[in-house]
PDB file of C-alpha atoms in Angstrom:
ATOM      1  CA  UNK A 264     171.834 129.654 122.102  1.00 45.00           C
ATOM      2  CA  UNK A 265     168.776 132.038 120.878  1.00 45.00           C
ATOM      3  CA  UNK A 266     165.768 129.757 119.216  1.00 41.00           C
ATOM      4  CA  UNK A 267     163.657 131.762 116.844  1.00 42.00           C
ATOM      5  CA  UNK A 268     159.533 131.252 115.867  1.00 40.00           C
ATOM      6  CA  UNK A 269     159.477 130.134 112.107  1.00 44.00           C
ATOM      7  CA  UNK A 270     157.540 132.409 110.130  1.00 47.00           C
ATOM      8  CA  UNK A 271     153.859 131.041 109.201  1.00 50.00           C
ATOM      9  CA  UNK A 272     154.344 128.961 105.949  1.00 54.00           C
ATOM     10  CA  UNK A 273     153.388 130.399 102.920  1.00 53.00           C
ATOM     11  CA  UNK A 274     150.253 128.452 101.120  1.00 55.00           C
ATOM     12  CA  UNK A 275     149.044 126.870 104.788  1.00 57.00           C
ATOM     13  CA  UNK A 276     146.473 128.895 106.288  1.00 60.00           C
ATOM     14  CA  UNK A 277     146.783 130.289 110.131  1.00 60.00           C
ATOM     15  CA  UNK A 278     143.741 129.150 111.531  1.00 72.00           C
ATOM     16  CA  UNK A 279     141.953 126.225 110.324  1.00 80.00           C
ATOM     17  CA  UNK A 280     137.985 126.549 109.390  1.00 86.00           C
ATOM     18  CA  UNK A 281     135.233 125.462 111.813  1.00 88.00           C
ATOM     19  CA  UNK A 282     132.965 122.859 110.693  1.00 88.00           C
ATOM     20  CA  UNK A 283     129.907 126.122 111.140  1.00 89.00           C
ATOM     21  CA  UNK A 284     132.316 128.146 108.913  1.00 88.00           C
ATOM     22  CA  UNK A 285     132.195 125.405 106.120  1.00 87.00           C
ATOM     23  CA  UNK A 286     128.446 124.911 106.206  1.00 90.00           C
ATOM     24  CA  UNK A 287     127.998 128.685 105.762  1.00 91.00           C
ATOM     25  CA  UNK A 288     129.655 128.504 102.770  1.00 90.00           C
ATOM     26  CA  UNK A 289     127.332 129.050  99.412  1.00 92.00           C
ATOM     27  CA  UNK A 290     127.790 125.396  98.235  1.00 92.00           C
ATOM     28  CA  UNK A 291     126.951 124.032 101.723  1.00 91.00           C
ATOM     29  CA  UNK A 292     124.057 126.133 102.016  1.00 92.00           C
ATOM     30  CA  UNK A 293     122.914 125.467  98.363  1.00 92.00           C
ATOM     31  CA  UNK A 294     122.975 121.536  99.450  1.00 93.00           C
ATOM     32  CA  UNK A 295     120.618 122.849 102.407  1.00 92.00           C
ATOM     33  CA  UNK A 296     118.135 124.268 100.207  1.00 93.00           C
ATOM     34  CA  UNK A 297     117.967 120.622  97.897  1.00 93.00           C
ATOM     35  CA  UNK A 298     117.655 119.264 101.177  1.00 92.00           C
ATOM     36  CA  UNK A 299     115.017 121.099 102.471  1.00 93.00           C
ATOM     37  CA  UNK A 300     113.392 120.262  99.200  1.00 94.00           C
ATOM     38  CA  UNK A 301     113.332 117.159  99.323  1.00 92.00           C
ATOM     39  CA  UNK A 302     112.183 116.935 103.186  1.00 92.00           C
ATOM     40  CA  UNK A 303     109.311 118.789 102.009  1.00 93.00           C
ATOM     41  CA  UNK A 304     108.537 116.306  99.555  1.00 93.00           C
ATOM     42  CA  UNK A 305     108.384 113.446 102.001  1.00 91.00           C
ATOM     43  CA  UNK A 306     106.616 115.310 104.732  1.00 91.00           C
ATOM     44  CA  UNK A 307     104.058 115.801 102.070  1.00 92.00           C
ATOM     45  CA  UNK A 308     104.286 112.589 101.673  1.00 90.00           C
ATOM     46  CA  UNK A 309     103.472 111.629 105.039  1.00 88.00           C
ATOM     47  CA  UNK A 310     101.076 114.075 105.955  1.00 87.00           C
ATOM     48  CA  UNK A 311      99.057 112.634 102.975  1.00 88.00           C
ATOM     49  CA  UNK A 312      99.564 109.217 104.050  1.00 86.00           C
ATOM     50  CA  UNK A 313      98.381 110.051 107.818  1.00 83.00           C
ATOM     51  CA  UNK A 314      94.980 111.194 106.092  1.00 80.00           C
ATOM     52  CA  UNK A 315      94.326 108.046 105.025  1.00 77.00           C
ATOM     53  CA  UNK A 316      94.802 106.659 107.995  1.00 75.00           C
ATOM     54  CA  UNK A 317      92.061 107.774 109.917  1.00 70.00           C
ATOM     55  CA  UNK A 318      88.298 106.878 108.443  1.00 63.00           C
ATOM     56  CA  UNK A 319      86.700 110.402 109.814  1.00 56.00           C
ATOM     57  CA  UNK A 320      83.587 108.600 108.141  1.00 58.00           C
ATOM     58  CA  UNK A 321      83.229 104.902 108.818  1.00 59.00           C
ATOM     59  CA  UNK A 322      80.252 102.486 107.973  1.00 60.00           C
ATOM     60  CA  UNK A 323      78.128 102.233 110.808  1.00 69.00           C
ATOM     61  CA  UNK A 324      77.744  98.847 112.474  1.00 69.00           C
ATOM     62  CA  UNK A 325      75.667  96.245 110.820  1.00 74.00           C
ATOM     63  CA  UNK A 326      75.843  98.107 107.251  1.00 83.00           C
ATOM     64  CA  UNK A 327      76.796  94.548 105.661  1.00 86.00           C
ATOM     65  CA  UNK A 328      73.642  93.256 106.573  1.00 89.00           C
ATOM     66  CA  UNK A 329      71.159  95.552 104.669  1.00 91.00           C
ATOM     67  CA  UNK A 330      70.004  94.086 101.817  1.00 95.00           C
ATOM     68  CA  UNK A 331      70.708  96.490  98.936  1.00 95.00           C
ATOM     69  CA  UNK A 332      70.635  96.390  95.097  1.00 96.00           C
ATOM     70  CA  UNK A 333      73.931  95.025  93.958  1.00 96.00           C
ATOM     71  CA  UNK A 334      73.648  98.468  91.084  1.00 94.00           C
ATOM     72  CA  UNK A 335      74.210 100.178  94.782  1.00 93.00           C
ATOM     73  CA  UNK A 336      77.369  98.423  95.607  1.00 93.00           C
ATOM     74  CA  UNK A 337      79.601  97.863  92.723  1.00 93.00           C
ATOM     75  CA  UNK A 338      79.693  97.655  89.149  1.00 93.00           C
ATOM     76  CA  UNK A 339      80.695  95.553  86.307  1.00 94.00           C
ATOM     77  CA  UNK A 340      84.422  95.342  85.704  1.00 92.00           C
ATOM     78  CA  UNK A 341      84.884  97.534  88.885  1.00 92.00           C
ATOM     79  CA  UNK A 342      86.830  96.451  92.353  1.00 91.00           C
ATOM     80  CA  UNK A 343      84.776  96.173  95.115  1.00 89.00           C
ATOM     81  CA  UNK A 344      85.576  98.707  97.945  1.00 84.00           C
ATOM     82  CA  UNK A 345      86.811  97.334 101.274  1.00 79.00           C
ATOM     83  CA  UNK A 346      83.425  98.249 103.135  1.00 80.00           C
ATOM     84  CA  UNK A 347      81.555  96.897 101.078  1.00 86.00           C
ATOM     85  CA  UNK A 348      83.371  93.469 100.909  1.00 89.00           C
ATOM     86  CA  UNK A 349      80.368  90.963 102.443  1.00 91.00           C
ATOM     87  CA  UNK A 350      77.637  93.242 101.658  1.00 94.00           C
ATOM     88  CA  UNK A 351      74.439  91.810 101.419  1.00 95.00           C
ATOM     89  CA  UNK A 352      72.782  92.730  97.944  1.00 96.00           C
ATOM     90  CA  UNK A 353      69.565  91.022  96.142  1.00 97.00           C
ATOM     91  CA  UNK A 354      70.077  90.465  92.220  1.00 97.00           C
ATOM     92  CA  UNK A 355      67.753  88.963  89.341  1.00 97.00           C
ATOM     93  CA  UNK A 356      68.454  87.451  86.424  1.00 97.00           C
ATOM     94  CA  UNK A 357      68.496  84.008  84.526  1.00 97.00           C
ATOM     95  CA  UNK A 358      71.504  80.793  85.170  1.00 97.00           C
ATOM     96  CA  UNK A 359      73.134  79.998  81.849  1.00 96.00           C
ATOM     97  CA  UNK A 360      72.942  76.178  80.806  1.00 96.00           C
ATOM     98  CA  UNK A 361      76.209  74.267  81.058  1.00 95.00           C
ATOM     99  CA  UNK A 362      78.296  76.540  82.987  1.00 96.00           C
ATOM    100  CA  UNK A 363      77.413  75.410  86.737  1.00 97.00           C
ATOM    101  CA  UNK A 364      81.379  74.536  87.710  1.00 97.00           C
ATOM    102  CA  UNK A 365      82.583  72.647  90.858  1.00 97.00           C
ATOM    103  CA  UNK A 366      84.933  74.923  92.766  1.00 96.00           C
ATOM    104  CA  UNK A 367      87.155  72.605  95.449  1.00 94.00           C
ATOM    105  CA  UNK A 368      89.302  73.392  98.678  1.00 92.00           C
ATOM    106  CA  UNK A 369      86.237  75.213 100.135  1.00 95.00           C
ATOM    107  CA  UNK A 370      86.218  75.185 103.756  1.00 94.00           C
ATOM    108  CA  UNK A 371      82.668  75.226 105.516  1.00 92.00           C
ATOM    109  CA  UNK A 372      82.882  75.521 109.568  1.00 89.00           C
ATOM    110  CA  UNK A 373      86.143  74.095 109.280  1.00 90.00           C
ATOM    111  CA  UNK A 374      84.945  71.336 107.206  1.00 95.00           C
ATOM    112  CA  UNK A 375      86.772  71.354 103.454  1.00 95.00           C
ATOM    113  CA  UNK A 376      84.269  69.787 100.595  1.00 97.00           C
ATOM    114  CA  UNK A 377      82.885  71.691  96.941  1.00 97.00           C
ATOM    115  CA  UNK A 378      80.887  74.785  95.804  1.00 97.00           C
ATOM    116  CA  UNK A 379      78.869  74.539  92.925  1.00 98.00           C
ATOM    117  CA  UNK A 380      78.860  77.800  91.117  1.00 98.00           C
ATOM    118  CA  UNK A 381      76.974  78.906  87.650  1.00 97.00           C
ATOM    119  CA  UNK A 382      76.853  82.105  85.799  1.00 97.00           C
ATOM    120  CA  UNK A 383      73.589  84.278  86.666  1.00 97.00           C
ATOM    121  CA  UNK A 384      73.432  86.324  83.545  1.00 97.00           C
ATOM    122  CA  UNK A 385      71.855  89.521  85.690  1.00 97.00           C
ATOM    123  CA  UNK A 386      68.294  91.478  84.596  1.00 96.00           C
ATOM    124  CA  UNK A 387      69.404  94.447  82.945  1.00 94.00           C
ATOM    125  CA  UNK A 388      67.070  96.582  85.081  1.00 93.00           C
ATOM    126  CA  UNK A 389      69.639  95.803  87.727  1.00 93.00           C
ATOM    127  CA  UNK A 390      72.329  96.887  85.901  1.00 90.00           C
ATOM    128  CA  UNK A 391      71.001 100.033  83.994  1.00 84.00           C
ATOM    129  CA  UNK A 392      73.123  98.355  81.145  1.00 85.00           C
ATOM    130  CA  UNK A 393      71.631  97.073  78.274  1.00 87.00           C
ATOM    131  CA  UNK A 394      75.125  95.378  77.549  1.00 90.00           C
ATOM    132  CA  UNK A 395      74.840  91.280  78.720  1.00 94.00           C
ATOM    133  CA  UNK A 396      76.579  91.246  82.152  1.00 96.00           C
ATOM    134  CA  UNK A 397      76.975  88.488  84.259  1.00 97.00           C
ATOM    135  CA  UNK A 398      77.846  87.919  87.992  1.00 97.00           C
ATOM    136  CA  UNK A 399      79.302  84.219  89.453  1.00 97.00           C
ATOM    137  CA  UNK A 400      77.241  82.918  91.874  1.00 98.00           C
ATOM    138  CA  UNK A 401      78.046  80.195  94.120  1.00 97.00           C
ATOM    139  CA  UNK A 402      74.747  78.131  94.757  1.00 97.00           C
ATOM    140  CA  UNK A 403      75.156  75.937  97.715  1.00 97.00           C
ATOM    141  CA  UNK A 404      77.864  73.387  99.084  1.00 97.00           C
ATOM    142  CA  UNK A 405      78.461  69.815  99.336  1.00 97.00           C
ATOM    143  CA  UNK A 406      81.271  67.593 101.259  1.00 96.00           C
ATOM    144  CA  UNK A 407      81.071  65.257  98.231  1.00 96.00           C
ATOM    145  CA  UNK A 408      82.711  65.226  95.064  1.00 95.00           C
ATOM    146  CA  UNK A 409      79.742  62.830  93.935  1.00 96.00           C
ATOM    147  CA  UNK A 410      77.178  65.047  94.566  1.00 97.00           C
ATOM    148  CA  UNK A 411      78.587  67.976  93.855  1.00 97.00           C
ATOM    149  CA  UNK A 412      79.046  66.449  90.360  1.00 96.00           C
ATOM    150  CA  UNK A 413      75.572  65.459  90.355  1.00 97.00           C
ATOM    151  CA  UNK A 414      73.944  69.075  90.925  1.00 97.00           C
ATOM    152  CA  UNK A 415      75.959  70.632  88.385  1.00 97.00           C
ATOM    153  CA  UNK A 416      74.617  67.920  86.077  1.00 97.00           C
ATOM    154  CA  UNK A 417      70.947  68.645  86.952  1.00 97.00           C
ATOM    155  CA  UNK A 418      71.216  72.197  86.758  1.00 97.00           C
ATOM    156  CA  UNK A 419      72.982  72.614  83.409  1.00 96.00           C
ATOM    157  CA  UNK A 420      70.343  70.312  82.279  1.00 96.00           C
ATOM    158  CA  UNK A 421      67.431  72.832  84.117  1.00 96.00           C
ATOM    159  CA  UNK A 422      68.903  75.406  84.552  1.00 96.00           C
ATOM    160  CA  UNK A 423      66.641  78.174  86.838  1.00 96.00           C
ATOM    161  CA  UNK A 424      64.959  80.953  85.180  1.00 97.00           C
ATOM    162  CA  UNK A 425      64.100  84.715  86.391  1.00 96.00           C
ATOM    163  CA  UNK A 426      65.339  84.077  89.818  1.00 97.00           C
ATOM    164  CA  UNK A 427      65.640  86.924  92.807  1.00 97.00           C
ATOM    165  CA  UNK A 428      69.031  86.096  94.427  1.00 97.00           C
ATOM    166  CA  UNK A 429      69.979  87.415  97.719  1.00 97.00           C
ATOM    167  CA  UNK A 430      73.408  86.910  99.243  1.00 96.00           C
ATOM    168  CA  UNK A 431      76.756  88.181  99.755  1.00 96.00           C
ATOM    169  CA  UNK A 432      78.757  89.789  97.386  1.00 96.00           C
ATOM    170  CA  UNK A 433      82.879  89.231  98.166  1.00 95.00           C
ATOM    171  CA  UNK A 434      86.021  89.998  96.123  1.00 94.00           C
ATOM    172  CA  UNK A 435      87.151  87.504  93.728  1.00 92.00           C
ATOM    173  CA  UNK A 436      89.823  85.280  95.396  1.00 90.00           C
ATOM    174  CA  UNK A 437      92.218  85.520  92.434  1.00 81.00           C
ATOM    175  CA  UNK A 438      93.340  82.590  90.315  1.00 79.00           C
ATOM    176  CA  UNK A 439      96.071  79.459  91.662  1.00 80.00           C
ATOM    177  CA  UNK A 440      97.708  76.524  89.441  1.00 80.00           C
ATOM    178  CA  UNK A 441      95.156  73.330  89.205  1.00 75.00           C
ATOM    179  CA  UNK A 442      97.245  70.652  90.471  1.00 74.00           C
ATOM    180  CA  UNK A 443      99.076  68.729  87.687  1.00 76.00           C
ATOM    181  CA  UNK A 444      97.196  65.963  88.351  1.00 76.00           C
ATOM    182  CA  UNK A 445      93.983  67.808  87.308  1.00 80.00           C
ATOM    183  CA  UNK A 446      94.529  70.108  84.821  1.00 78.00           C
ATOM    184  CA  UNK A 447      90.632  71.744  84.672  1.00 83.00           C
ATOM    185  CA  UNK A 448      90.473  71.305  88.602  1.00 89.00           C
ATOM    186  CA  UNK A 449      89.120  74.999  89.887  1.00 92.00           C
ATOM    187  CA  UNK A 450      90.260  75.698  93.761  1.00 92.00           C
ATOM    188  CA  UNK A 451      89.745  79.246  93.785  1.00 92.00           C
ATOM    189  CA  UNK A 452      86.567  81.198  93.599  1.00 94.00           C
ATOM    190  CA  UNK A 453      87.868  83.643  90.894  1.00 93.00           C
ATOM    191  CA  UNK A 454      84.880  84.779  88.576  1.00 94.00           C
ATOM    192  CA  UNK A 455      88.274  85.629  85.558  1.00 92.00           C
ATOM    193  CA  UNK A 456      89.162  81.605  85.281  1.00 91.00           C
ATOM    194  CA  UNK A 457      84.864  81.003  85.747  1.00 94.00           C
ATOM    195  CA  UNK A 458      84.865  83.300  82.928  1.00 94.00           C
ATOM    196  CA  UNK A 459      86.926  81.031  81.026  1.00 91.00           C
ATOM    197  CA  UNK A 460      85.036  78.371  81.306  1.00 93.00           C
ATOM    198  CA  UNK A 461      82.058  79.812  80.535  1.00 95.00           C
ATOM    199  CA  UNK A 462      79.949  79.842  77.325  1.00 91.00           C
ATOM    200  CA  UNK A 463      78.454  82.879  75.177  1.00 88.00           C
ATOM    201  CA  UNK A 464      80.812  85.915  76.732  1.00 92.00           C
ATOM    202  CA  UNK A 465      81.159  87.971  73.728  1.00 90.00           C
ATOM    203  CA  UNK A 466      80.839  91.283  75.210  1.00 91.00           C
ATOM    204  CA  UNK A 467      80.292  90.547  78.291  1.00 95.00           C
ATOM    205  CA  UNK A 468      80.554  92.516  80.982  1.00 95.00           C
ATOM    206  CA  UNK A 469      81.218  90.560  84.067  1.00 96.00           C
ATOM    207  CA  UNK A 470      81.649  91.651  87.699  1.00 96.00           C
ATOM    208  CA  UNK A 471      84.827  91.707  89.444  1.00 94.00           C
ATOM    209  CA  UNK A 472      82.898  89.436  92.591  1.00 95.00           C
ATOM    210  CA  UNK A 473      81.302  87.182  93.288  1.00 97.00           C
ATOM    211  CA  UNK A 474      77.825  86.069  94.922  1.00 97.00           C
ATOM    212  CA  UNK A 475      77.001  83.422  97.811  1.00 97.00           C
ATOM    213  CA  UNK A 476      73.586  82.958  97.577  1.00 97.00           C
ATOM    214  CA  UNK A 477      71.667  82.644 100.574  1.00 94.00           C
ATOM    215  CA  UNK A 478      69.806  80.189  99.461  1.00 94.00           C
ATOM    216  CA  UNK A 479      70.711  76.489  98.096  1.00 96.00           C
ATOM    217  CA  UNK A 480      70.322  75.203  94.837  1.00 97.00           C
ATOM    218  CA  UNK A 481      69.498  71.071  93.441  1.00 95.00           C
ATOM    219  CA  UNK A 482      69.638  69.575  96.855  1.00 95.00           C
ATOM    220  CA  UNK A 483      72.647  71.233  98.427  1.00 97.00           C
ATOM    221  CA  UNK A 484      73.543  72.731 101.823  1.00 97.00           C
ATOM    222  CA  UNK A 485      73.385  76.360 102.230  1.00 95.00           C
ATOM    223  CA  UNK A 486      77.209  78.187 102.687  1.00 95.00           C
ATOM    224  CA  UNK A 487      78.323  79.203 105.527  1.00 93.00           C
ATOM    225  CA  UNK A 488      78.697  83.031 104.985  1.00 91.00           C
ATOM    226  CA  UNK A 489      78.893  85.400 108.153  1.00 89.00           C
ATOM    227  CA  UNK A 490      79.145  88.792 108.159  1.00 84.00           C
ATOM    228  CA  UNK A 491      82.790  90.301 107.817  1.00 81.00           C
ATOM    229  CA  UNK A 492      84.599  91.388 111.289  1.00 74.00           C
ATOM    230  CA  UNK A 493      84.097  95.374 111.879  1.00 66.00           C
ATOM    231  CA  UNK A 494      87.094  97.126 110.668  1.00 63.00           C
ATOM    232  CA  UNK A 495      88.731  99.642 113.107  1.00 61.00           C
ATOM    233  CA  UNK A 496      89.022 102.711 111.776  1.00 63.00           C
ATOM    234  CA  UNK A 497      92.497 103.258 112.025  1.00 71.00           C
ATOM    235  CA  UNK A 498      94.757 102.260 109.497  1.00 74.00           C
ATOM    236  CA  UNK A 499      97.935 101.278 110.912  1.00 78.00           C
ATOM    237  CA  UNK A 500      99.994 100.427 107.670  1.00 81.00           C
ATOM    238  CA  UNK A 501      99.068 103.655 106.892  1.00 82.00           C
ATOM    239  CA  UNK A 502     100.332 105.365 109.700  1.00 85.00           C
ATOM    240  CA  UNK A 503     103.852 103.333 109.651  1.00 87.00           C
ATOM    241  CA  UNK A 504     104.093 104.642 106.042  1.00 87.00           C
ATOM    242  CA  UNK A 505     104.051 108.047 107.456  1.00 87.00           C
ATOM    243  CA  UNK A 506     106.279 107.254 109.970  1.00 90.00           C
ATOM    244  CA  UNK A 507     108.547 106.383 107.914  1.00 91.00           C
ATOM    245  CA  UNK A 508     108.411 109.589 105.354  1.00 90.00           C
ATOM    246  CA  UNK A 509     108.764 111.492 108.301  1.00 90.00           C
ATOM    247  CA  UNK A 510     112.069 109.338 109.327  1.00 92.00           C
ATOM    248  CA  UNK A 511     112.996 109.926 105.489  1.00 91.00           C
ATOM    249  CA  UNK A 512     112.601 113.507 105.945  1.00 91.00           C
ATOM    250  CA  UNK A 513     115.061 113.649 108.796  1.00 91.00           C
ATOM    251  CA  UNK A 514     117.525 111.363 107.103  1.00 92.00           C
ATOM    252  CA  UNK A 515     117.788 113.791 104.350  1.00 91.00           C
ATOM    253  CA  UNK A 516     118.788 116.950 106.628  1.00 91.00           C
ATOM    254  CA  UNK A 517     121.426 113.971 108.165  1.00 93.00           C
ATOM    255  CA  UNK A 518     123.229 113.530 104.962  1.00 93.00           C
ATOM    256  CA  UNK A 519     123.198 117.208 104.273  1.00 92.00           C
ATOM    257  CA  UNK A 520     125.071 117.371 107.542  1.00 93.00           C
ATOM    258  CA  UNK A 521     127.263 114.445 107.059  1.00 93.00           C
ATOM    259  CA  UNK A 522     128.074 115.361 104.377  1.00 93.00           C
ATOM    260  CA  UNK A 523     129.048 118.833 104.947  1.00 92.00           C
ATOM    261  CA  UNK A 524     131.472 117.306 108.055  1.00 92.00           C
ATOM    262  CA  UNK A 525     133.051 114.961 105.709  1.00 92.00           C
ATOM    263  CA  UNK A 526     133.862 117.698 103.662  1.00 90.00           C
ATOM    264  CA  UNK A 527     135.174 119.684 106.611  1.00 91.00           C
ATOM    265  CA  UNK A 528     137.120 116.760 108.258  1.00 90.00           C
ATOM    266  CA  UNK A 529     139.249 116.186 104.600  1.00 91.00           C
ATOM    267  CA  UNK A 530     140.142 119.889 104.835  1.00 87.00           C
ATOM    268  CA  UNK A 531     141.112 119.792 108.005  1.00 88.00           C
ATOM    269  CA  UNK A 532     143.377 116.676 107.301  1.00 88.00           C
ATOM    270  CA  UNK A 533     144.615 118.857 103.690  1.00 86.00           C
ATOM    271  CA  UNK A 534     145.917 121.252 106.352  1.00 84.00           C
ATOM    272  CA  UNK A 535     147.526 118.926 108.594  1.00 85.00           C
ATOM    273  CA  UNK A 536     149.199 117.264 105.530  1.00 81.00           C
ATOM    274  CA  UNK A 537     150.344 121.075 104.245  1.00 80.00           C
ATOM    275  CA  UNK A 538     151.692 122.210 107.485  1.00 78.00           C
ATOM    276  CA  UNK A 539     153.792 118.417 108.310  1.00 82.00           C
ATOM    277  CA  UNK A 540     154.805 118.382 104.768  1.00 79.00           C
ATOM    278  CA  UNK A 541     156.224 122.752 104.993  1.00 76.00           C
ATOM    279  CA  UNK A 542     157.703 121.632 108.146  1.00 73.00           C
ATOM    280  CA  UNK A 543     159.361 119.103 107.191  1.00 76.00           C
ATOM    281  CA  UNK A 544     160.799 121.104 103.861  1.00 72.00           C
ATOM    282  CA  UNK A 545     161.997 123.321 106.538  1.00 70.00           C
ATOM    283  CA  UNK A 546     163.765 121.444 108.381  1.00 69.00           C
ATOM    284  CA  UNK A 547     165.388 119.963 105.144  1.00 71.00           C
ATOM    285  CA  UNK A 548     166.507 123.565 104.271  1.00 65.00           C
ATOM    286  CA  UNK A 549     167.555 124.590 108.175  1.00 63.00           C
ATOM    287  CA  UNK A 550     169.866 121.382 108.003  1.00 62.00           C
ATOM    288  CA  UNK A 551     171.715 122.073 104.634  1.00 57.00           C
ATOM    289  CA  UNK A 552     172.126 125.815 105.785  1.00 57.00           C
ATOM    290  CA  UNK A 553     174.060 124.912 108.911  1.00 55.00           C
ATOM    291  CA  UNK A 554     176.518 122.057 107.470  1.00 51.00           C
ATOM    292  CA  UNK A 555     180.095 123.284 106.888  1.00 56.00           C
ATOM    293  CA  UNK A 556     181.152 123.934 103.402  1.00 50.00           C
ATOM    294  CA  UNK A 557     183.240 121.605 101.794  1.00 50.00           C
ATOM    295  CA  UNK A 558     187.217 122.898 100.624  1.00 49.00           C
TER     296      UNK A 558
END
């Protein structure tokens, strides 16, 4: 008995494509090019985020500690920048009667007690401004709610006149819910919920920080400000960021390619599933031709 070679099968291709094959093909390729795009994108992205990384210029050492005109450092309204959070800066102007407010939960060497703080309405030579701008100051601590209480008092009642203020100037701490307990209870030194306290602020400009004053006020002990910790001038954050636009860079060539070898893979099986399914139709016809005929 002679066995034959079937005949390829019509409608199942001879040789099955290579997975290179596939991602030459102009859809693949197009894919390549949005992905290549987009890499682009995120390397830009990184590149730019590696620049800010590295301060090529950084304050020199001891920069906090020169007195300078707080006009120099920031402005009304305007965040401080991080180098110049703790700068030292000298300031004039006139406290406002019966707005000297008892901050709590402030922590002096370790030891929690009060602030007293009042609204300086600042000199307009200092500001260049002839708008009314004030600035929070914080005029000296206490350990005791009694005589924290008890300065305030005195120095809404007196409060001082055409003072020169020198101190540090430090971002406002942001606002936090009183306790329940005590509804008008302050425990953060943020100059917005001062501001709401405060009286006459009709167009007011009012700065973003606030001031420690080097000097105490009505009796009270001086606070305990030392100079910020030098900052390196690295930023790592900002180096993992660009890390990780570079990682999202490669990830999108990955899916191009994953993509393309998923597609490659399900043709692949397509085949496979022609060429069992022709064979087996074969086979069907092969059998029927060789059974005897019926009389």
């Amino acid at each position: 008995m002679t066995s034959t070679v079937p005949a390829p099968t019509a409608g199942v291709p001879a040789f099955a494509p290579t997975l290179r094959e596939v991602m030459l093909r102009p859809w693949w390729l197009g894919m390549l090019g949005f992905a290549l795009l987009v890499a682009s994108v995120f390397a830009w992205l990184g590149q730019w985020q590696l620049a800010r990384a590295v301060d090529t210029s950084p304050p020199e050492p001891g920069q906090t500690e020169i007195v300078r005109p707080i006009a120099d450092v920031s402005e009304p309204g305007a965040y401080l920048p991080d180098p110049l959070v703790g700068q030292r800066v000298e300031v004039t102007g006139s406290f406002v009667a019966d707005d000297f407010i008892v901050v709590s939960s402030r922590f002096d060497e370790g030891v929690e007690g009060y602030w007293v703080t009042g609204q300086l309405r600042v000199d307009p030579a200092d500001t260049g401004s002839d708008a009314p701008t004030s600035l929070a100051v914080a005029v000296g601590w206490t350990g005791d709610r009694e005589t924290a209480d008890a300065a305030a008092r005195a120095l809404d009642a007196d409060p001082p006149q055409d003072v020169a203020l020198t101190g540090r100037l430090i971002s406002g701490e942001g606002p936090a819910v009183p306790p329940r307990s005590e509804p008008w209870e302050i425990t953060r030194m943020d100059p917005a919920a001062l501001l709401s306290r405060w009286s006459d602020i009709e167009d007011l400009d009012v700065y973003r920080g606030y001031l420690t004053s080097a000097e105490p006020f009505a009796g009270l002990d001086d606070i305990h400000s030392p100079a910020p910790e030098e900052r390196s001038s690295v930023n790592w954050l900002n180096i993992f960021y660009a890390v990780e636009w570079a990682v999202f860079a490669g990830f999108a060539f990955y899916m191009w390619y994953r993509l393309a070898k998923d597609a490659w893979e399900k043709e692949l099986e397509a085949i496979e599933d022609a060429a069992i399914a022709a064979g087996a139709e074969a086979d069907a016809g092969g059998t029927a031709e060789a059974a005897p005929a019926r009389d």
